[in-house]
Amino acid sequence: QKEVEQNSGPLSVPEGAIASLNCTYSDRGSQSFFWYRQYSGKSPELIMFIYSNGDKEDGRFTAQLNKASQYVSLLIRDSQPSDSATYLCAVCSAGNMLTFGGGTRLMVKP
Amino acid sequence: GAGVSQSPSNKVTEKGKDVELRCDPISGHTALYWYRQSLGQGLEFLIYFQGNSAPDKSGLPSDRFSAERTGGSVSTLTIQRTQQEDSAVYLCASSLVGGAFYEQYFGPGTRLTVT
């Protein structure tokens, strides 16, 4: 069974700090990796996706992928209270569906 | 442009009744996905459509669940003889085409409560 693992948190960081969110996956055939943000009571909102080893930056967000270690992470620089949400890691393997981790709850304290 | 829309936003039904949930994908998106999110199970895949065909139904939890898509656009998820364990948020997503390298965008979801 394909698994995607995340620490449930909560991860608490002070405003302005870097938040680091981590995700591991079990299927070595996984092809693409997505980070979604989900506010309480809302649906998931796509932040970034990555499919090549290394870093991908978009504004305050950086996704990092290491396929050898089966590890993907999301860094949020200059964290703001509005970044407080649950962050979902999702993996796409041979099929077209996404397999989601359980999410990490991030709290950014003013 | 308009995102994925779903209706109704909330549905309360009695155990044993049938329900229909609707999804209207982003215009031009040929791939459509249904997921559900519940407290105990997290976010799980149900079914995938490419155009009007459903090449992957592997996530449907029982034969009480079915889905169709007509005209390559709107999709309906039907749950027959609802059970309390069907209570969840049902999310629809769409992407330009099916495939690992295309982003999936989610609609607002339908919260289903079975009493």
PDB file of C-alpha atoms in Angstrom:
ATOM      1  CA  GLN A   1       0.000   0.000   0.000  1.00  0.00           C
ATOM      2  CA  LYS A   2       1.338   3.385  -0.972  1.00  0.00           C
ATOM      3  CA  GLU A   3       1.871   5.586   2.034  1.00  0.00           C
ATOM      4  CA  VAL A   4       2.576   9.240   2.590  1.00  0.00           C
ATOM      5  CA  GLU A   5       3.654  10.228   6.072  1.00  0.00           C
ATOM      6  CA  GLN A   6       3.622  13.612   7.760  1.00  0.00           C
ATOM      7  CA  ASN A   7       4.064  14.704  11.333  1.00  0.00           C
ATOM      8  CA  SER A   8       0.624  15.827  12.475  1.00  0.00           C
ATOM      9  CA  GLY A   9       2.031  18.668  14.586  1.00  0.00           C
ATOM     10  CA  PRO A  10       1.128  21.218  15.615  1.00  0.00           C
ATOM     11  CA  LEU A  11       4.305  22.885  14.451  1.00  0.00           C
ATOM     12  CA  SER A  12       4.561  26.245  16.169  1.00  0.00           C
ATOM     13  CA  VAL A  13       6.854  28.970  14.833  1.00  0.00           C
ATOM     14  CA  PRO A  14       7.132  32.677  15.639  1.00  0.00           C
ATOM     15  CA  GLU A  15       6.127  35.254  13.068  1.00  0.00           C
ATOM     16  CA  GLY A  16       8.970  35.956  10.648  1.00  0.00           C
ATOM     17  CA  ALA A  17      10.673  32.609  11.168  1.00  0.00           C
ATOM     18  CA  ILE A  18      11.126  29.789   8.654  1.00  0.00           C
ATOM     19  CA  ALA A  19       8.632  26.946   8.903  1.00  0.00           C
ATOM     20  CA  SER A  20       9.862  23.569   7.700  1.00  0.00           C
ATOM     21  CA  LEU A  21       7.299  20.911   6.823  1.00  0.00           C
ATOM     22  CA  ASN A  22       8.349  17.389   5.974  1.00  0.00           C
ATOM     23  CA  CYS A  23       6.866  14.421   4.165  1.00  0.00           C
ATOM     24  CA  THR A  24       8.079  10.918   3.350  1.00  0.00           C
ATOM     25  CA  TYR A  25       6.572   8.495   0.862  1.00  0.00           C
ATOM     26  CA  SER A  26       6.871   4.774   0.322  1.00  0.00           C
ATOM     27  CA  ASP A  27       6.398   4.305  -3.429  1.00  0.00           C
ATOM     28  CA  ARG A  28       9.729   4.699  -5.260  1.00  0.00           C
ATOM     29  CA  GLY A  29       7.797   4.997  -8.509  1.00  0.00           C
ATOM     30  CA  SER A  30       6.182   8.240  -7.412  1.00  0.00           C
ATOM     31  CA  GLN A  31       6.485  10.861 -10.113  1.00  0.00           C
ATOM     32  CA  SER A  32       5.219  14.157  -8.768  1.00  0.00           C
ATOM     33  CA  PHE A  33       4.721  15.771  -5.408  1.00  0.00           C
ATOM     34  CA  PHE A  34       2.280  18.444  -4.346  1.00  0.00           C
ATOM     35  CA  TRP A  35       1.809  20.708  -1.372  1.00  0.00           C
ATOM     36  CA  TYR A  36      -1.662  21.923  -0.498  1.00  0.00           C
ATOM     37  CA  ARG A  37      -2.719  24.336   2.208  1.00  0.00           C
ATOM     38  CA  GLN A  38      -6.054  23.773   3.944  1.00  0.00           C
ATOM     39  CA  TYR A  39      -7.668  26.267   6.270  1.00  0.00           C
ATOM     40  CA  SER A  40     -10.174  24.922   8.764  1.00  0.00           C
ATOM     41  CA  GLY A  41     -13.497  24.249   7.081  1.00  0.00           C
ATOM     42  CA  LYS A  42     -12.123  24.954   3.604  1.00  0.00           C
ATOM     43  CA  SER A  43     -10.934  22.800   0.735  1.00  0.00           C
ATOM     44  CA  PRO A  44      -7.268  22.199  -0.141  1.00  0.00           C
ATOM     45  CA  GLU A  45      -5.531  24.985  -2.044  1.00  0.00           C
ATOM     46  CA  LEU A  46      -2.534  24.138  -4.230  1.00  0.00           C
ATOM     47  CA  ILE A  47       0.677  25.872  -3.187  1.00  0.00           C
ATOM     48  CA  MET A  48       3.382  24.154  -5.235  1.00  0.00           C
ATOM     49  CA  PHE A  49       4.308  21.012  -7.038  1.00  0.00           C
ATOM     50  CA  ILE A  50       7.698  19.506  -7.802  1.00  0.00           C
ATOM     51  CA  TYR A  51       8.875  16.501  -9.810  1.00  0.00           C
ATOM     52  CA  SER A  52      12.638  16.918 -10.164  1.00  0.00           C
ATOM     53  CA  ASN A  53      15.221  16.430  -7.456  1.00  0.00           C
ATOM     54  CA  GLY A  54      16.353  19.648  -5.862  1.00  0.00           C
ATOM     55  CA  ASP A  55      14.690  22.882  -4.887  1.00  0.00           C
ATOM     56  CA  LYS A  56      11.856  24.836  -6.446  1.00  0.00           C
ATOM     57  CA  GLU A  57      11.100  28.324  -5.204  1.00  0.00           C
ATOM     58  CA  ASP A  58       7.929  30.384  -5.522  1.00  0.00           C
ATOM     59  CA  GLY A  59       7.831  33.563  -3.495  1.00  0.00           C
ATOM     60  CA  ARG A  60       8.133  32.702   0.193  1.00  0.00           C
ATOM     61  CA  PHE A  61       7.733  28.984  -0.506  1.00  0.00           C
ATOM     62  CA  THR A  62      10.442  26.485  -1.411  1.00  0.00           C
ATOM     63  CA  ALA A  63       9.743  22.848  -2.149  1.00  0.00           C
ATOM     64  CA  GLN A  64      12.600  20.388  -1.844  1.00  0.00           C
ATOM     65  CA  LEU A  65      12.644  16.870  -3.285  1.00  0.00           C
ATOM     66  CA  ASN A  66      15.070  14.033  -2.624  1.00  0.00           C
ATOM     67  CA  LYS A  67      13.910  10.932  -4.464  1.00  0.00           C
ATOM     68  CA  ALA A  68      16.780   8.776  -3.173  1.00  0.00           C
ATOM     69  CA  SER A  69      15.636   9.429   0.386  1.00  0.00           C
ATOM     70  CA  GLN A  70      11.931   9.469  -0.608  1.00  0.00           C
ATOM     71  CA  TYR A  71      11.561  12.778   1.099  1.00  0.00           C
ATOM     72  CA  VAL A  72       9.880  16.038   0.173  1.00  0.00           C
ATOM     73  CA  SER A  73       9.706  19.197   2.193  1.00  0.00           C
ATOM     74  CA  LEU A  74       8.174  22.651   2.117  1.00  0.00           C
ATOM     75  CA  LEU A  75       9.896  25.692   3.567  1.00  0.00           C
ATOM     76  CA  ILE A  76       7.925  28.837   4.304  1.00  0.00           C
ATOM     77  CA  ARG A  77      10.112  31.900   4.796  1.00  0.00           C
ATOM     78  CA  ASP A  78       9.026  34.949   6.781  1.00  0.00           C
ATOM     79  CA  SER A  79       6.067  33.031   8.218  1.00  0.00           C
ATOM     80  CA  GLN A  80       2.928  35.060   8.822  1.00  0.00           C
ATOM     81  CA  PRO A  81      -0.041  34.358  11.095  1.00  0.00           C
ATOM     82  CA  SER A  82      -2.089  33.966   7.901  1.00  0.00           C
ATOM     83  CA  ASP A  83       0.070  30.926   7.057  1.00  0.00           C
ATOM     84  CA  SER A  84      -1.479  29.098  10.017  1.00  0.00           C
ATOM     85  CA  ALA A  85      -3.252  26.142   8.427  1.00  0.00           C
ATOM     86  CA  THR A  86      -2.889  22.426   7.776  1.00  0.00           C
ATOM     87  CA  TYR A  87      -0.391  21.579   5.051  1.00  0.00           C
ATOM     88  CA  LEU A  88      -1.064  18.450   3.033  1.00  0.00           C
ATOM     89  CA  CYS A  89       1.600  16.575   1.127  1.00  0.00           C
ATOM     90  CA  ALA A  90       0.297  14.628  -1.871  1.00  0.00           C
ATOM     91  CA  VAL A  91       2.065  12.179  -4.130  1.00  0.00           C
ATOM     92  CA  CYS A  92       1.150  11.034  -7.636  1.00  0.00           C
ATOM     93  CA  SER A  93       2.416   7.635  -8.702  1.00  0.00           C
ATOM     94  CA  ALA A  94       1.724   5.531 -11.780  1.00  0.00           C
ATOM     95  CA  GLY A  95      -1.960   6.341 -11.786  1.00  0.00           C
ATOM     96  CA  ASN A  96      -3.399   9.807 -11.898  1.00  0.00           C
ATOM     97  CA  MET A  97      -4.749   9.939  -8.380  1.00  0.00           C
ATOM     98  CA  LEU A  98      -3.143  11.767  -5.508  1.00  0.00           C
ATOM     99  CA  THR A  99      -2.271   9.953  -2.301  1.00  0.00           C
ATOM    100  CA  PHE A 100      -2.340  12.340   0.628  1.00  0.00           C
ATOM    101  CA  GLY A 101      -0.534  12.425   3.913  1.00  0.00           C
ATOM    102  CA  GLY A 102      -2.452  13.186   7.054  1.00  0.00           C
ATOM    103  CA  GLY A 103      -1.297  16.799   7.075  1.00  0.00           C
ATOM    104  CA  THR A 104       0.790  18.946   9.397  1.00  0.00           C
ATOM    105  CA  ARG A 105      -0.898  21.692  11.360  1.00  0.00           C
ATOM    106  CA  LEU A 106       1.180  24.856  11.360  1.00  0.00           C
ATOM    107  CA  MET A 107       0.680  27.634  13.890  1.00  0.00           C
ATOM    108  CA  VAL A 108       2.448  30.960  13.371  1.00  0.00           C
ATOM    109  CA  LYS A 109       2.420  33.046  16.521  1.00  0.00           C
ATOM    110  CA  PRO A 110       2.532  36.868  16.329  1.00  0.00           C
TER     111      PRO A 110
ATOM    112  CA  GLY B   1     -11.612  32.502 -14.201  1.00  0.00           C
ATOM    113  CA  ALA B   2     -14.137  30.348 -12.409  1.00  0.00           C
ATOM    114  CA  GLY B   3     -12.838  27.498 -10.322  1.00  0.00           C
ATOM    115  CA  VAL B   4     -14.321  24.105  -9.617  1.00  0.00           C
ATOM    116  CA  SER B   5     -17.843  24.365  -8.276  1.00  0.00           C
ATOM    117  CA  GLN B   6     -19.783  21.799  -6.274  1.00  0.00           C
ATOM    118  CA  SER B   7     -23.350  21.538  -5.111  1.00  0.00           C
ATOM    119  CA  PRO B   8     -24.904  21.336  -2.673  1.00  0.00           C
ATOM    120  CA  SER B   9     -22.431  22.772  -0.177  1.00  0.00           C
ATOM    121  CA  ASN B  10     -24.136  20.881   2.632  1.00  0.00           C
ATOM    122  CA  LYS B  11     -26.420  17.873   2.588  1.00  0.00           C
ATOM    123  CA  VAL B  12     -28.114  16.227   5.527  1.00  0.00           C
ATOM    124  CA  THR B  13     -29.861  12.964   4.770  1.00  0.00           C
ATOM    125  CA  GLU B  14     -31.399  10.089   6.627  1.00  0.00           C
ATOM    126  CA  LYS B  15     -29.741   6.709   6.686  1.00  0.00           C
ATOM    127  CA  GLY B  16     -30.933   4.595   3.775  1.00  0.00           C
ATOM    128  CA  LYS B  17     -31.703   7.491   1.440  1.00  0.00           C
ATOM    129  CA  ASP B  18     -29.901   8.099  -1.860  1.00  0.00           C
ATOM    130  CA  VAL B  19     -27.941  11.293  -2.483  1.00  0.00           C
ATOM    131  CA  GLU B  20     -26.469  12.965  -5.556  1.00  0.00           C
ATOM    132  CA  LEU B  21     -23.496  15.286  -5.423  1.00  0.00           C
ATOM    133  CA  ARG B  22     -22.574  17.482  -8.349  1.00  0.00           C
ATOM    134  CA  CYS B  23     -19.253  18.799  -9.620  1.00  0.00           C
ATOM    135  CA  ASP B  24     -18.612  21.337 -12.355  1.00  0.00           C
ATOM    136  CA  PRO B  25     -14.894  21.401 -13.263  1.00  0.00           C
ATOM    137  CA  ILE B  26     -12.799  24.301 -14.457  1.00  0.00           C
ATOM    138  CA  SER B  27     -13.680  25.085 -18.046  1.00  0.00           C
ATOM    139  CA  GLY B  28     -11.424  23.188 -20.438  1.00  0.00           C
ATOM    140  CA  HIS B  29     -10.245  20.665 -17.875  1.00  0.00           C
ATOM    141  CA  THR B  30     -10.652  17.158 -19.235  1.00  0.00           C
ATOM    142  CA  ALA B  31      -9.716  15.240 -16.096  1.00  0.00           C
ATOM    143  CA  LEU B  32     -11.975  15.130 -13.050  1.00  0.00           C
ATOM    144  CA  TYR B  33     -11.434  13.459  -9.699  1.00  0.00           C
ATOM    145  CA  TRP B  34     -13.575  12.701  -6.676  1.00  0.00           C
ATOM    146  CA  TYR B  35     -12.042  12.457  -3.215  1.00  0.00           C
ATOM    147  CA  ARG B  36     -13.523  12.383   0.240  1.00  0.00           C
ATOM    148  CA  GLN B  37     -12.175  13.683   3.501  1.00  0.00           C
ATOM    149  CA  SER B  38     -13.205  12.355   6.860  1.00  0.00           C
ATOM    150  CA  LEU B  39     -11.732  12.702  10.326  1.00  0.00           C
ATOM    151  CA  GLY B  40     -10.714   9.100  10.611  1.00  0.00           C
ATOM    152  CA  GLN B  41      -9.475   8.472   7.058  1.00  0.00           C
ATOM    153  CA  GLY B  42      -7.960  11.730   5.911  1.00  0.00           C
ATOM    154  CA  LEU B  43      -8.260  12.625   2.249  1.00  0.00           C
ATOM    155  CA  GLU B  44      -8.816   9.587   0.025  1.00  0.00           C
ATOM    156  CA  PHE B  45      -9.281   9.067  -3.696  1.00  0.00           C
ATOM    157  CA  LEU B  46     -12.577   7.742  -5.009  1.00  0.00           C
ATOM    158  CA  ILE B  47     -12.695   7.882  -8.815  1.00  0.00           C
ATOM    159  CA  TYR B  48     -11.021   9.525 -11.813  1.00  0.00           C
ATOM    160  CA  PHE B  49     -12.543  10.555 -15.137  1.00  0.00           C
ATOM    161  CA  GLN B  50     -10.733  11.358 -18.349  1.00  0.00           C
ATOM    162  CA  GLY B  51     -13.391  12.858 -20.549  1.00  0.00           C
ATOM    163  CA  ASN B  52     -16.528  10.818 -19.969  1.00  0.00           C
ATOM    164  CA  SER B  53     -14.792   7.551 -19.178  1.00  0.00           C
ATOM    165  CA  ALA B  54     -13.656   6.401 -15.778  1.00  0.00           C
ATOM    166  CA  PRO B  55     -10.421   4.438 -16.175  1.00  0.00           C
ATOM    167  CA  ASP B  56      -9.867   4.299 -12.430  1.00  0.00           C
ATOM    168  CA  LYS B  57     -12.687   3.471 -10.031  1.00  0.00           C
ATOM    169  CA  SER B  58     -10.418   1.772  -7.550  1.00  0.00           C
ATOM    170  CA  GLY B  59     -11.227   4.071  -4.670  1.00  0.00           C
ATOM    171  CA  LEU B  60     -14.995   3.610  -4.600  1.00  0.00           C
ATOM    172  CA  PRO B  61     -15.595   2.031  -1.161  1.00  0.00           C
ATOM    173  CA  SER B  62     -18.605  -0.101  -2.101  1.00  0.00           C
ATOM    174  CA  ASP B  63     -21.082  -0.778  -4.887  1.00  0.00           C
ATOM    175  CA  ARG B  64     -23.401   1.777  -3.289  1.00  0.00           C
ATOM    176  CA  PHE B  65     -21.145   4.431  -4.782  1.00  0.00           C
ATOM    177  CA  SER B  66     -21.280   5.321  -8.460  1.00  0.00           C
ATOM    178  CA  ALA B  67     -20.345   8.284 -10.596  1.00  0.00           C
ATOM    179  CA  GLU B  68     -20.884   9.487 -14.077  1.00  0.00           C
ATOM    180  CA  ARG B  69     -19.717  12.333 -16.242  1.00  0.00           C
ATOM    181  CA  THR B  70     -21.570  13.594 -19.259  1.00  0.00           C
ATOM    182  CA  GLY B  71     -20.445  15.892 -22.044  1.00  0.00           C
ATOM    183  CA  GLY B  72     -16.917  15.838 -20.685  1.00  0.00           C
ATOM    184  CA  SER B  73     -17.920  18.367 -18.088  1.00  0.00           C
ATOM    185  CA  VAL B  74     -20.293  17.998 -15.136  1.00  0.00           C
ATOM    186  CA  SER B  75     -19.992  14.921 -12.950  1.00  0.00           C
ATOM    187  CA  THR B  76     -22.428  13.417 -10.475  1.00  0.00           C
ATOM    188  CA  LEU B  77     -21.452  11.173  -7.578  1.00  0.00           C
ATOM    189  CA  THR B  78     -24.348   9.058  -6.338  1.00  0.00           C
ATOM    190  CA  ILE B  79     -24.455   7.256  -3.029  1.00  0.00           C
ATOM    191  CA  GLN B  80     -27.291   4.775  -2.635  1.00  0.00           C
ATOM    192  CA  ARG B  81     -28.722   3.613   0.678  1.00  0.00           C
ATOM    193  CA  THR B  82     -26.511   5.985   2.642  1.00  0.00           C
ATOM    194  CA  GLN B  83     -24.888   4.821   5.854  1.00  0.00           C
ATOM    195  CA  GLN B  84     -23.548   6.856   8.757  1.00  0.00           C
ATOM    196  CA  GLU B  85     -19.976   5.997   7.774  1.00  0.00           C
ATOM    197  CA  ASP B  86     -20.590   7.838   4.492  1.00  0.00           C
ATOM    198  CA  SER B  87     -20.595  11.126   6.418  1.00  0.00           C
ATOM    199  CA  ALA B  88     -17.639  13.128   5.122  1.00  0.00           C
ATOM    200  CA  VAL B  89     -16.702  16.060   2.939  1.00  0.00           C
ATOM    201  CA  TYR B  90     -16.775  15.033  -0.708  1.00  0.00           C
ATOM    202  CA  LEU B  91     -14.263  16.967  -2.779  1.00  0.00           C
ATOM    203  CA  CYS B  92     -14.041  17.256  -6.521  1.00  0.00           C
ATOM    204  CA  ALA B  93     -10.867  18.265  -8.342  1.00  0.00           C
ATOM    205  CA  SER B  94     -10.034  18.879 -11.967  1.00  0.00           C
ATOM    206  CA  SER B  95      -6.888  19.128 -14.044  1.00  0.00           C
ATOM    207  CA  LEU B  96      -6.162  20.125 -17.619  1.00  0.00           C
ATOM    208  CA  VAL B  97      -5.563  16.495 -18.524  1.00  0.00           C
ATOM    209  CA  GLY B  98      -4.983  13.377 -16.486  1.00  0.00           C
ATOM    210  CA  GLY B  99      -1.424  12.612 -15.560  1.00  0.00           C
ATOM    211  CA  ALA B 100       1.161  12.963 -12.858  1.00  0.00           C
ATOM    212  CA  PHE B 101       2.479  16.300 -14.097  1.00  0.00           C
ATOM    213  CA  TYR B 102      -0.732  18.283 -14.076  1.00  0.00           C
ATOM    214  CA  GLU B 103      -1.983  20.178 -11.083  1.00  0.00           C
ATOM    215  CA  GLN B 104      -5.308  19.215  -9.545  1.00  0.00           C
ATOM    216  CA  TYR B 105      -7.494  22.064  -8.306  1.00  0.00           C
ATOM    217  CA  PHE B 106     -10.144  21.396  -5.720  1.00  0.00           C
ATOM    218  CA  GLY B 107     -13.674  22.649  -5.414  1.00  0.00           C
ATOM    219  CA  PRO B 108     -15.197  23.828  -2.115  1.00  0.00           C
ATOM    220  CA  GLY B 109     -16.621  20.407  -1.302  1.00  0.00           C
ATOM    221  CA  THR B 110     -19.977  19.011  -0.229  1.00  0.00           C
ATOM    222  CA  ARG B 111     -20.354  18.212   3.446  1.00  0.00           C
ATOM    223  CA  LEU B 112     -22.554  15.129   3.743  1.00  0.00           C
ATOM    224  CA  THR B 113     -24.105  14.230   7.056  1.00  0.00           C
ATOM    225  CA  VAL B 114     -26.039  10.987   7.369  1.00  0.00           C
ATOM    226  CA  THR B 115     -28.315  10.874  10.392  1.00  0.00           C
TER     227      THR B 115
END
